[in-house]
mmCIF file of C-alpha atoms in Angstrom:
data_model
loop_
_atom_site.group_PDB
_atom_site.id
_atom_site.type_symbol
_atom_site.label_atom_id
_atom_site.label_comp_id
_atom_site.label_asym_id
_atom_site.label_seq_id
_atom_site.Cartn_x
_atom_site.Cartn_y
_atom_site.Cartn_z
ATOM 1 C CA MET X 120 17.215 -13.152 14.821
ATOM 2 C CA LYS X 121 17.317 -9.541 13.773
ATOM 3 C CA LEU X 122 14.610 -10.007 11.215
ATOM 4 C CA LEU X 123 12.316 -11.672 13.718
ATOM 5 C CA LYS X 124 11.045 -8.261 14.926
ATOM 6 C CA TYR X 125 9.965 -7.458 11.329
ATOM 7 C CA LEU X 126 8.099 -10.792 11.095
ATOM 8 C CA PHE X 127 6.336 -9.980 14.350
ATOM 9 C CA VAL X 128 5.293 -6.409 13.255
ATOM 10 C CA GLY X 129 4.074 -7.836 9.926
ATOM 11 C CA MET X 130 1.993 -10.460 11.689
ATOM 12 C CA VAL X 131 0.474 -7.889 14.043
ATOM 13 C CA PHE X 132 -0.223 -5.660 11.124
ATOM 14 C CA GLY X 133 -1.955 -8.491 9.346
ATOM 15 C CA ILE X 134 -4.031 -9.363 12.285
ATOM 16 C CA ILE X 135 -5.132 -5.721 12.710
ATOM 17 C CA LEU X 136 -6.103 -5.464 8.991
ATOM 18 C CA VAL X 137 -8.059 -8.700 9.172
ATOM 19 C CA LYS X 138 -9.850 -7.749 12.379
ATOM 20 C CA SER X 139 -10.671 -4.255 11.087
ATOM 21 C CA GLU X 140 -12.061 -5.868 7.870
ATOM 22 C CA ALA X 141 -9.679 -3.810 5.712
ATOM 23 C CA VAL X 142 -8.884 -6.930 3.594
ATOM 24 C CA SER X 143 -12.495 -7.840 3.145
ATOM 25 C CA TRP X 144 -13.607 -7.868 -0.455
ATOM 26 C CA TYR X 145 -17.059 -6.785 0.646
ATOM 27 C CA ARG X 146 -15.690 -3.698 2.454
ATOM 28 C CA ILE X 147 -13.585 -2.767 -0.651
ATOM 29 C CA TYR X 148 -16.634 -3.247 -2.787
ATOM 30 C CA GLU X 149 -18.650 -0.912 -0.522
ATOM 31 C CA MET X 150 -15.883 1.683 -0.766
ATOM 32 C CA PHE X 151 -15.773 1.726 -4.541
ATOM 33 C CA LYS X 152 -19.526 2.056 -4.633
ATOM 34 C CA PHE X 153 -19.418 4.908 -2.090
ATOM 35 C CA GLN X 154 -21.839 3.035 0.209
ATOM 36 C CA SER X 155 -19.730 3.012 3.388
ATOM 37 C CA PHE X 156 -17.218 5.213 5.205
ATOM 38 C CA HIS X 157 -15.406 2.206 6.832
ATOM 39 C CA MET X 158 -12.515 2.028 4.316
ATOM 40 C CA TYR X 159 -12.251 5.745 3.812
ATOM 41 C CA GLY X 160 -11.902 6.113 7.638
ATOM 42 C CA ILE X 161 -9.106 3.574 7.743
ATOM 43 C CA ILE X 162 -7.269 5.105 4.691
ATOM 44 C CA GLY X 163 -7.838 8.656 5.983
ATOM 45 C CA SER X 164 -6.423 7.879 9.384
ATOM 46 C CA ALA X 165 -3.422 6.275 7.755
ATOM 47 C CA VAL X 166 -2.812 9.336 5.552
ATOM 48 C CA PHE X 167 -3.266 11.602 8.619
ATOM 49 C CA LEU X 168 -0.759 9.541 10.699
ATOM 50 C CA GLY X 169 1.625 9.524 7.686
ATOM 51 C CA VAL X 170 1.566 13.296 7.411
ATOM 52 C CA ILE X 171 2.270 13.629 11.152
ATOM 53 C CA GLY X 172 5.110 11.027 10.841
ATOM 54 C CA VAL X 173 6.768 12.809 7.904
ATOM 55 C CA ALA X 174 6.466 16.178 9.687
ATOM 56 C CA LEU X 175 8.205 14.667 12.763
ATOM 57 C CA ILE X 176 10.881 13.164 10.614
ATOM 58 C CA LYS X 177 11.520 16.512 8.914
ATOM 59 C CA LYS X 178 11.428 18.649 12.124
ATOM 60 C CA GLY X 179 13.027 16.237 14.536
ATOM 61 C CA GLY X 180 15.931 15.047 12.397
ATOM 62 C CA LEU X 181 15.136 11.449 13.327
ATOM 63 C CA LYS X 182 17.591 8.641 12.555
ATOM 64 C CA SER X 183 17.091 5.245 10.958
ATOM 65 C CA ILE X 184 17.729 1.921 12.688
ATOM 66 C CA GLU X 185 21.313 2.056 11.333
ATOM 67 C CA GLY X 186 21.825 5.448 12.988
ATOM 68 C CA LYS X 187 21.790 7.491 9.786
ATOM 69 C CA LYS X 188 19.782 10.674 9.501
ATOM 70 C CA ILE X 189 16.612 10.102 7.531
ATOM 71 C CA THR X 190 16.441 12.316 4.409
ATOM 72 C CA LEU X 191 13.351 12.699 2.299
ATOM 73 C CA ILE X 192 14.134 13.568 -1.364
ATOM 74 C CA PRO X 193 11.417 15.802 -2.829
ATOM 75 C CA LYS X 194 9.580 14.440 -5.803
ATOM 76 C CA GLU X 195 8.891 16.248 -9.006
ATOM 77 C CA LYS X 196 5.640 18.109 -9.111
ATOM 78 C CA GLY X 197 3.117 16.925 -11.600
ATOM 79 C CA PHE X 198 -0.591 16.111 -11.884
ATOM 80 C CA THR X 199 -0.778 13.758 -14.804
ATOM 81 C CA ARG X 200 1.701 11.123 -13.424
ATOM 82 C CA TYR X 201 -0.375 10.889 -10.180
ATOM 83 C CA LEU X 202 -3.728 10.742 -11.996
ATOM 84 C CA VAL X 203 -2.598 8.017 -14.323
ATOM 85 C CA GLY X 204 -0.699 5.984 -11.759
ATOM 86 C CA GLY X 205 -3.529 6.376 -9.240
ATOM 87 C CA SER X 206 -6.089 5.287 -11.783
ATOM 88 C CA ILE X 207 -4.056 2.222 -12.689
ATOM 89 C CA PHE X 208 -3.521 1.345 -9.059
ATOM 90 C CA GLY X 209 -7.238 1.834 -8.289
ATOM 91 C CA LEU X 210 -8.324 -0.319 -11.208
ATOM 92 C CA GLY X 211 -6.019 -3.062 -10.119
ATOM 93 C CA TRP X 212 -7.295 -2.809 -6.574
ATOM 94 C CA ALA X 213 -10.908 -2.891 -7.739
ATOM 95 C CA LEU X 214 -10.333 -5.872 -10.022
ATOM 96 C CA ALA X 215 -8.211 -7.840 -7.572
ATOM 97 C CA GLY X 216 -10.169 -6.893 -4.555
ATOM 98 C CA ALA X 217 -6.920 -6.091 -2.581
ATOM 99 C CA CYS X 218 -4.031 -3.598 -2.704
ATOM 100 C CA PRO X 219 -0.448 -4.874 -2.343
ATOM 101 C CA GLY X 220 -0.230 -5.220 1.538
ATOM 102 C CA PRO X 221 -3.496 -7.125 1.964
ATOM 103 C CA MET X 222 -2.668 -9.462 -0.947
ATOM 104 C CA TYR X 223 -0.135 -11.206 1.290
ATOM 105 C CA ILE X 224 -2.435 -11.090 4.259
ATOM 106 C CA LEU X 225 -5.151 -12.801 2.305
ATOM 107 C CA VAL X 226 -2.766 -15.590 1.298
ATOM 108 C CA GLY X 227 -1.871 -15.964 4.987
ATOM 109 C CA ALA X 228 -5.650 -16.166 5.704
ATOM 110 C CA GLY X 229 -6.082 -19.035 3.249
ATOM 111 C CA VAL X 230 -7.196 -17.207 0.086
ATOM 112 C CA PHE X 231 -4.691 -18.928 -2.186
ATOM 113 C CA SER X 232 -6.166 -17.438 -5.346
ATOM 114 C CA MET X 233 -4.338 -14.296 -4.347
ATOM 115 C CA LEU X 234 -1.131 -15.938 -5.391
ATOM 116 C CA ILE X 235 -2.262 -15.307 -9.056
ATOM 117 C CA VAL X 236 -2.737 -11.649 -8.126
ATOM 118 C CA ILE X 237 0.721 -11.419 -6.510
ATOM 119 C CA PHE X 238 2.264 -13.072 -9.526
ATOM 120 C CA GLY X 239 0.560 -10.482 -11.789
ATOM 121 C CA ALA X 240 1.697 -7.594 -9.512
ATOM 122 C CA LEU X 241 5.293 -8.840 -9.602
ATOM 123 C CA LEU X 242 5.198 -9.313 -13.294
ATOM 124 C CA GLY X 243 3.735 -5.816 -13.774
ATOM 125 C CA THR X 244 6.569 -4.389 -11.579
ATOM 126 C CA PHE X 245 9.133 -6.274 -13.630
ATOM 127 C CA VAL X 246 7.692 -5.010 -16.940
ATOM 128 C CA TYR X 247 7.574 -1.437 -15.646
ATOM 129 C CA GLY X 248 11.255 -1.714 -14.616
ATOM 130 C CA MET X 249 12.075 -2.844 -18.068
ATOM 131 C CA ILE X 250 10.245 -0.046 -19.953
ATOM 132 C CA LYS X 251 10.455 2.791 -17.427
ATOM 133 C CA ASP X 252 13.186 4.547 -19.408
ATOM 134 C CA LYS X 253 10.866 4.767 -22.389
ATOM 135 C CA LEU X 254 7.938 6.163 -20.484
ATOM 136 C CA PRO X 255 7.343 9.897 -19.834
ATOM 137 C CA HIS X 256 8.009 10.712 -16.234
#
């Protein structure tokens, strides 16, 4: 029963993304061709709200559901890792027509070919986990 609230939030999130056309292949295609502001507006508002949320967590000393203080560990500074990682992520997004969250939403909407993409994403994550110690970080 405790996990039911997460299922509910996930379903609401999925409905919002479908209704806002954030999972639409056509909208993603428009974004990568710089023809529409639609997706940039959605992503930009998510980044803006994320920045506000992180600032509130840092200033307010908020606690998690378990009652523990939330601590954010600073990441190493670096340009190359974000450039390479972002490029790989963007290429995968452009080729698949969906980023990780919407992949599951599209399966729920009946686009079962996304199961192949999800399998590839999970396989890629597994391979990265196997070779991450050999990669420059």
